[in-house]
Amino acid sequence: GDSVTQMEGPVTLSEEAFLTINCTYTATGYPSLFWYVQYPGEGLQLLLKATKADDKGSNKGFEATYRKETTSFHLEKGSVQVSDSAVYFCALSVAGAQKLVFGQGTRLTINP
Amino acid sequence: DGGITQSPKYLFRKEGQNVTLSCEQNLNHDAMYWYRQDPGQGLRLIYYSQIVNDFQKGDIAEGYSVSREKKESFPLTVTSAQKNPTAFYLCASSDRVGHYGYTFGSGTRLTVV
């Protein structure tokens, strides 16, 4: 079946460090890929998405590239801020599957 | 502005009582979903609905019930049969295909004492 595997957390970095959160997937069809962010006590917000191979999603300094050959969608940011502290979820959607499949989430903490 | 509204944000109930969580959307989305999130864990799908008057069980439907009488509304009832109901509940909606991602509500934290 369809599945998403994320890098295990928690991840702790200093402000202005480079961030990578790994995400790989298995899908029976041709998926769309997403990154969501969840701040404490809140729901999930869509951070970025990519719908076809080699597409790059970007938002708020975060980027992720849809790599079909390696079935990956790693999240990156060049210089993190304390306000980026949150839980990040990678997810996929396959047309006709009727539901989004989430990874287990990665908790990110940025220290000043 | 369009969005999803979950209410209440915090809910306390005594053990053995049924409780209903509200979810309303004005995005004109066909599909709606309920997820459960436990501390430090990912999201688990409880129920989903692709169209009015139709819904399907997700991965952890036991002890829960839903209805979809209107396109805008998808209430979740946590019944007394749910053995461990204390959790954070998230509602989401999407277009029918879901290929452009979900929009989530801000969640309801249910505590059963």
mmCIF file of C-alpha atoms in Angstrom:
data_model
loop_
_atom_site.group_PDB
_atom_site.id
_atom_site.type_symbol
_atom_site.label_atom_id
_atom_site.label_comp_id
_atom_site.label_asym_id
_atom_site.label_seq_id
_atom_site.Cartn_x
_atom_site.Cartn_y
_atom_site.Cartn_z
ATOM 1 C CA GLY A 1 0.000 0.000 0.000
ATOM 2 C CA ASP A 2 0.876 3.681 -0.077
ATOM 3 C CA SER A 3 3.152 4.897 2.721
ATOM 4 C CA VAL A 4 5.389 7.773 3.801
ATOM 5 C CA THR A 5 8.527 7.481 5.913
ATOM 6 C CA GLN A 6 10.003 10.529 7.595
ATOM 7 C CA MET A 7 13.233 11.111 9.397
ATOM 8 C CA GLU A 8 12.766 10.412 13.083
ATOM 9 C CA GLY A 9 12.840 13.307 15.476
ATOM 10 C CA PRO A 10 13.189 15.260 17.497
ATOM 11 C CA VAL A 11 15.544 17.503 15.561
ATOM 12 C CA THR A 12 17.239 20.331 17.439
ATOM 13 C CA LEU A 13 19.188 23.069 15.648
ATOM 14 C CA SER A 14 20.597 26.477 16.386
ATOM 15 C CA GLU A 15 19.160 29.576 14.746
ATOM 16 C CA GLU A 16 20.481 30.176 11.211
ATOM 17 C CA ALA A 17 21.472 26.528 10.742
ATOM 18 C CA PHE A 18 20.646 24.595 7.565
ATOM 19 C CA LEU A 19 17.674 22.253 7.838
ATOM 20 C CA THR A 20 16.925 18.986 6.066
ATOM 21 C CA ILE A 21 14.059 16.690 7.004
ATOM 22 C CA ASN A 22 14.074 13.517 4.926
ATOM 23 C CA CYS A 23 10.915 12.048 3.446
ATOM 24 C CA THR A 24 10.589 8.992 1.209
ATOM 25 C CA TYR A 25 7.438 7.412 -0.111
ATOM 26 C CA THR A 26 5.940 4.282 -1.618
ATOM 27 C CA ALA A 27 2.946 4.717 -3.897
ATOM 28 C CA THR A 28 0.932 2.474 -6.181
ATOM 29 C CA GLY A 29 0.152 5.330 -8.559
ATOM 30 C CA TYR A 30 1.598 8.718 -9.400
ATOM 31 C CA PRO A 31 1.273 10.758 -6.198
ATOM 32 C CA SER A 32 1.095 14.415 -5.321
ATOM 33 C CA LEU A 33 3.397 15.245 -2.403
ATOM 34 C CA PHE A 34 2.913 17.678 0.461
ATOM 35 C CA TRP A 35 4.583 19.113 3.517
ATOM 36 C CA TYR A 36 2.386 20.284 6.390
ATOM 37 C CA VAL A 37 3.417 22.188 9.531
ATOM 38 C CA GLN A 38 1.739 22.040 12.934
ATOM 39 C CA TYR A 39 2.438 24.674 15.567
ATOM 40 C CA PRO A 40 1.714 23.807 19.228
ATOM 41 C CA GLY A 41 -1.988 23.369 19.966
ATOM 42 C CA GLU A 42 -3.057 24.071 16.399
ATOM 43 C CA GLY A 43 -4.201 22.223 13.314
ATOM 44 C CA LEU A 44 -2.032 21.456 10.301
ATOM 45 C CA GLN A 45 -1.202 24.091 7.701
ATOM 46 C CA LEU A 46 -0.144 23.291 4.165
ATOM 47 C CA LEU A 47 3.457 24.449 3.788
ATOM 48 C CA LEU A 48 4.187 23.426 0.193
ATOM 49 C CA LYS A 49 3.286 20.880 -2.439
ATOM 50 C CA ALA A 50 4.448 19.330 -5.718
ATOM 51 C CA THR A 51 2.274 17.451 -8.160
ATOM 52 C CA LYS A 52 4.744 16.011 -10.684
ATOM 53 C CA ALA A 53 8.315 14.801 -10.934
ATOM 54 C CA ASP A 54 11.041 17.460 -10.703
ATOM 55 C CA ASP A 55 8.579 20.077 -9.446
ATOM 56 C CA LYS A 56 9.926 22.219 -6.610
ATOM 57 C CA GLY A 57 7.491 23.427 -3.981
ATOM 58 C CA SER A 58 8.506 26.469 -1.953
ATOM 59 C CA ASN A 59 7.063 28.699 0.746
ATOM 60 C CA LYS A 60 8.433 30.847 3.611
ATOM 61 C CA GLY A 61 12.021 29.908 2.716
ATOM 62 C CA PHE A 62 11.282 26.167 2.745
ATOM 63 C CA GLU A 63 11.786 24.073 -0.382
ATOM 64 C CA ALA A 64 11.242 20.466 -1.438
ATOM 65 C CA THR A 65 11.823 18.814 -4.815
ATOM 66 C CA TYR A 66 9.777 15.853 -6.076
ATOM 67 C CA ARG A 67 12.349 13.192 -6.972
ATOM 68 C CA LYS A 68 10.672 10.278 -8.696
ATOM 69 C CA GLU A 69 13.900 8.338 -9.240
ATOM 70 C CA THR A 70 14.634 8.239 -5.508
ATOM 71 C CA THR A 71 10.955 8.428 -4.373
ATOM 72 C CA SER A 72 11.852 11.327 -2.096
ATOM 73 C CA PHE A 73 10.556 14.771 -1.132
ATOM 74 C CA HIS A 74 13.052 16.138 1.388
ATOM 75 C CA LEU A 75 12.277 19.438 3.116
ATOM 76 C CA GLU A 76 15.070 22.047 3.263
ATOM 77 C CA LYS A 77 15.607 25.554 4.572
ATOM 78 C CA GLY A 78 18.829 27.489 4.351
ATOM 79 C CA SER A 79 18.612 29.422 7.618
ATOM 80 C CA VAL A 80 16.091 28.434 10.271
ATOM 81 C CA GLN A 81 14.518 30.740 12.830
ATOM 82 C CA VAL A 82 13.150 30.127 16.316
ATOM 83 C CA SER A 83 9.659 30.638 14.869
ATOM 84 C CA ASP A 84 10.153 27.553 12.655
ATOM 85 C CA SER A 85 9.892 25.317 15.731
ATOM 86 C CA ALA A 86 6.959 23.004 15.020
ATOM 87 C CA VAL A 87 6.073 19.485 13.903
ATOM 88 C CA TYR A 88 6.459 18.819 10.174
ATOM 89 C CA PHE A 89 4.463 16.156 8.315
ATOM 90 C CA CYS A 90 5.191 14.751 4.874
ATOM 91 C CA ALA A 91 2.169 13.367 3.019
ATOM 92 C CA LEU A 92 1.073 11.957 -0.312
ATOM 93 C CA SER A 93 -2.137 11.704 -2.269
ATOM 94 C CA VAL A 94 -2.760 9.283 -5.120
ATOM 95 C CA ALA A 95 -5.579 10.055 -7.528
ATOM 96 C CA GLY A 96 -8.541 7.827 -6.821
ATOM 97 C CA ALA A 97 -7.265 6.755 -3.386
ATOM 98 C CA GLN A 98 -9.618 9.200 -1.651
ATOM 99 C CA LYS A 99 -7.364 9.976 1.277
ATOM 100 C CA LEU A 100 -4.080 11.597 2.233
ATOM 101 C CA VAL A 101 -1.356 9.356 3.681
ATOM 102 C CA PHE A 102 0.819 11.012 6.357
ATOM 103 C CA GLY A 103 4.254 10.299 7.691
ATOM 104 C CA GLN A 104 4.665 10.099 11.448
ATOM 105 C CA GLY A 105 5.829 13.722 11.801
ATOM 106 C CA THR A 106 9.170 15.245 12.780
ATOM 107 C CA ARG A 107 9.403 17.623 15.734
ATOM 108 C CA LEU A 108 11.799 20.503 15.069
ATOM 109 C CA THR A 109 13.152 22.754 17.820
ATOM 110 C CA ILE A 110 15.261 25.808 16.996
ATOM 111 C CA ASN A 111 17.330 27.298 19.807
ATOM 112 C CA PRO A 112 18.340 30.987 19.786
ATOM 113 C CA ASP B 1 -12.729 34.175 4.418
ATOM 114 C CA GLY B 2 -13.231 30.504 3.684
ATOM 115 C CA GLY B 3 -12.094 27.906 6.136
ATOM 116 C CA ILE B 4 -12.948 25.142 8.562
ATOM 117 C CA THR B 5 -14.294 25.802 12.033
ATOM 118 C CA GLN B 6 -14.030 23.241 14.800
ATOM 119 C CA SER B 7 -15.776 23.785 18.088
ATOM 120 C CA PRO B 8 -15.240 23.797 20.921
ATOM 121 C CA LYS B 9 -11.438 24.122 21.182
ATOM 122 C CA TYR B 10 -11.404 22.351 24.580
ATOM 123 C CA LEU B 11 -13.952 19.813 25.764
ATOM 124 C CA PHE B 12 -14.212 17.950 29.037
ATOM 125 C CA ARG B 13 -16.532 15.002 29.575
ATOM 126 C CA LYS B 14 -17.112 12.367 32.192
ATOM 127 C CA GLU B 15 -16.311 8.773 31.367
ATOM 128 C CA GLY B 16 -19.287 6.923 29.886
ATOM 129 C CA GLN B 17 -20.847 9.961 28.229
ATOM 130 C CA ASN B 18 -21.178 10.444 24.504
ATOM 131 C CA VAL B 19 -19.835 13.713 23.123
ATOM 132 C CA THR B 20 -20.178 15.357 19.706
ATOM 133 C CA LEU B 21 -17.459 17.458 18.085
ATOM 134 C CA SER B 22 -18.503 20.025 15.520
ATOM 135 C CA CYS B 23 -16.843 20.641 12.145
ATOM 136 C CA GLU B 24 -18.147 23.190 9.620
ATOM 137 C CA GLN B 25 -16.557 24.323 6.354
ATOM 138 C CA ASN B 26 -17.453 27.076 3.882
ATOM 139 C CA LEU B 27 -14.936 26.094 1.204
ATOM 140 C CA ASN B 28 -17.512 24.242 -0.911
ATOM 141 C CA HIS B 29 -15.378 21.114 -0.532
ATOM 142 C CA ASP B 30 -16.984 17.763 -1.278
ATOM 143 C CA ALA B 31 -14.790 15.649 1.004
ATOM 144 C CA MET B 32 -14.352 15.858 4.774
ATOM 145 C CA TYR B 33 -12.208 13.881 7.195
ATOM 146 C CA TRP B 34 -11.697 13.260 10.906
ATOM 147 C CA TYR B 35 -8.287 12.470 12.363
ATOM 148 C CA ARG B 36 -7.124 11.642 15.850
ATOM 149 C CA GLN B 37 -3.726 12.764 17.136
ATOM 150 C CA ASP B 38 -2.159 11.489 20.357
ATOM 151 C CA PRO B 39 0.819 13.203 22.043
ATOM 152 C CA GLY B 40 4.012 12.776 20.053
ATOM 153 C CA GLN B 41 2.271 10.711 17.401
ATOM 154 C CA GLY B 42 1.089 11.148 13.852
ATOM 155 C CA LEU B 43 -2.438 11.371 12.535
ATOM 156 C CA ARG B 44 -4.809 8.423 12.379
ATOM 157 C CA LEU B 45 -7.881 8.520 10.164
ATOM 158 C CA ILE B 46 -11.203 7.901 11.930
ATOM 159 C CA TYR B 47 -13.850 8.498 9.247
ATOM 160 C CA TYR B 48 -14.104 10.265 5.918
ATOM 161 C CA SER B 49 -16.875 11.360 3.591
ATOM 162 C CA GLN B 50 -16.609 12.044 -0.114
ATOM 163 C CA ILE B 51 -20.198 13.206 -0.585
ATOM 164 C CA VAL B 52 -23.311 14.104 1.368
ATOM 165 C CA ASN B 53 -25.102 11.151 3.002
ATOM 166 C CA ASP B 54 -22.136 8.849 2.472
ATOM 167 C CA PHE B 55 -19.098 8.102 4.653
ATOM 168 C CA GLN B 56 -16.488 5.392 5.141
ATOM 169 C CA LYS B 57 -14.569 4.037 8.100
ATOM 170 C CA GLY B 58 -10.938 4.924 8.408
ATOM 171 C CA ASP B 59 -8.250 3.053 10.302
ATOM 172 C CA ILE B 60 -9.613 3.534 13.835
ATOM 173 C CA ALA B 61 -13.416 3.903 13.513
ATOM 174 C CA GLU B 62 -14.380 1.732 16.495
ATOM 175 C CA GLY B 63 -16.129 3.753 19.202
ATOM 176 C CA TYR B 64 -16.862 6.695 16.874
ATOM 177 C CA SER B 65 -19.791 7.677 14.662
ATOM 178 C CA VAL B 66 -20.368 10.418 12.081
ATOM 179 C CA SER B 67 -23.088 11.890 9.905
ATOM 180 C CA ARG B 68 -22.993 13.936 6.701
ATOM 181 C CA GLU B 69 -26.445 15.455 6.222
ATOM 182 C CA LYS B 70 -25.117 18.706 4.765
ATOM 183 C CA LYS B 71 -22.127 19.425 2.565
ATOM 184 C CA GLU B 72 -20.826 21.983 5.062
ATOM 185 C CA SER B 73 -21.005 19.858 8.200
ATOM 186 C CA PHE B 74 -19.379 16.619 9.383
ATOM 187 C CA PRO B 75 -19.907 16.120 13.141
ATOM 188 C CA LEU B 76 -18.050 13.379 15.014
ATOM 189 C CA THR B 77 -19.569 11.594 18.020
ATOM 190 C CA VAL B 78 -17.201 9.942 20.459
ATOM 191 C CA THR B 79 -19.246 7.220 22.107
ATOM 192 C CA SER B 80 -18.833 5.526 25.454
ATOM 193 C CA ALA B 81 -17.545 2.484 23.550
ATOM 194 C CA GLN B 82 -14.314 4.330 22.706
ATOM 195 C CA LYS B 83 -11.890 2.978 25.294
ATOM 196 C CA ASN B 84 -9.379 5.801 25.306
ATOM 197 C CA PRO B 85 -11.068 8.941 23.960
ATOM 198 C CA THR B 86 -8.738 11.591 25.401
ATOM 199 C CA ALA B 87 -6.918 13.040 22.362
ATOM 200 C CA PHE B 88 -6.635 15.948 19.948
ATOM 201 C CA TYR B 89 -9.189 15.682 17.115
ATOM 202 C CA LEU B 90 -8.632 17.308 13.745
ATOM 203 C CA CYS B 91 -11.166 17.849 10.987
ATOM 204 C CA ALA B 92 -10.132 18.485 7.373
ATOM 205 C CA SER B 93 -11.724 19.017 3.991
ATOM 206 C CA SER B 94 -10.659 18.812 0.352
ATOM 207 C CA ASP B 95 -12.005 18.811 -3.155
ATOM 208 C CA ARG B 96 -13.255 15.396 -4.199
ATOM 209 C CA VAL B 97 -9.951 14.243 -5.605
ATOM 210 C CA GLY B 98 -7.814 15.616 -2.775
ATOM 211 C CA HIS B 99 -4.962 16.132 -5.177
ATOM 212 C CA TYR B 100 -4.345 19.671 -3.959
ATOM 213 C CA GLY B 101 -4.089 18.841 -0.287
ATOM 214 C CA TYR B 102 -6.376 19.236 2.679
ATOM 215 C CA THR B 103 -7.464 22.271 4.665
ATOM 216 C CA PHE B 104 -7.462 21.591 8.399
ATOM 217 C CA GLY B 105 -9.413 23.057 11.277
ATOM 218 C CA SER B 106 -7.680 24.206 14.449
ATOM 219 C CA GLY B 107 -8.646 21.086 16.374
ATOM 220 C CA THR B 108 -10.600 20.087 19.475
ATOM 221 C CA ARG B 109 -8.805 18.781 22.527
ATOM 222 C CA LEU B 110 -11.061 16.271 24.275
ATOM 223 C CA THR B 111 -10.324 15.230 27.841
ATOM 224 C CA VAL B 112 -12.371 12.490 29.459
ATOM 225 C CA VAL B 113 -12.193 12.325 33.239
#
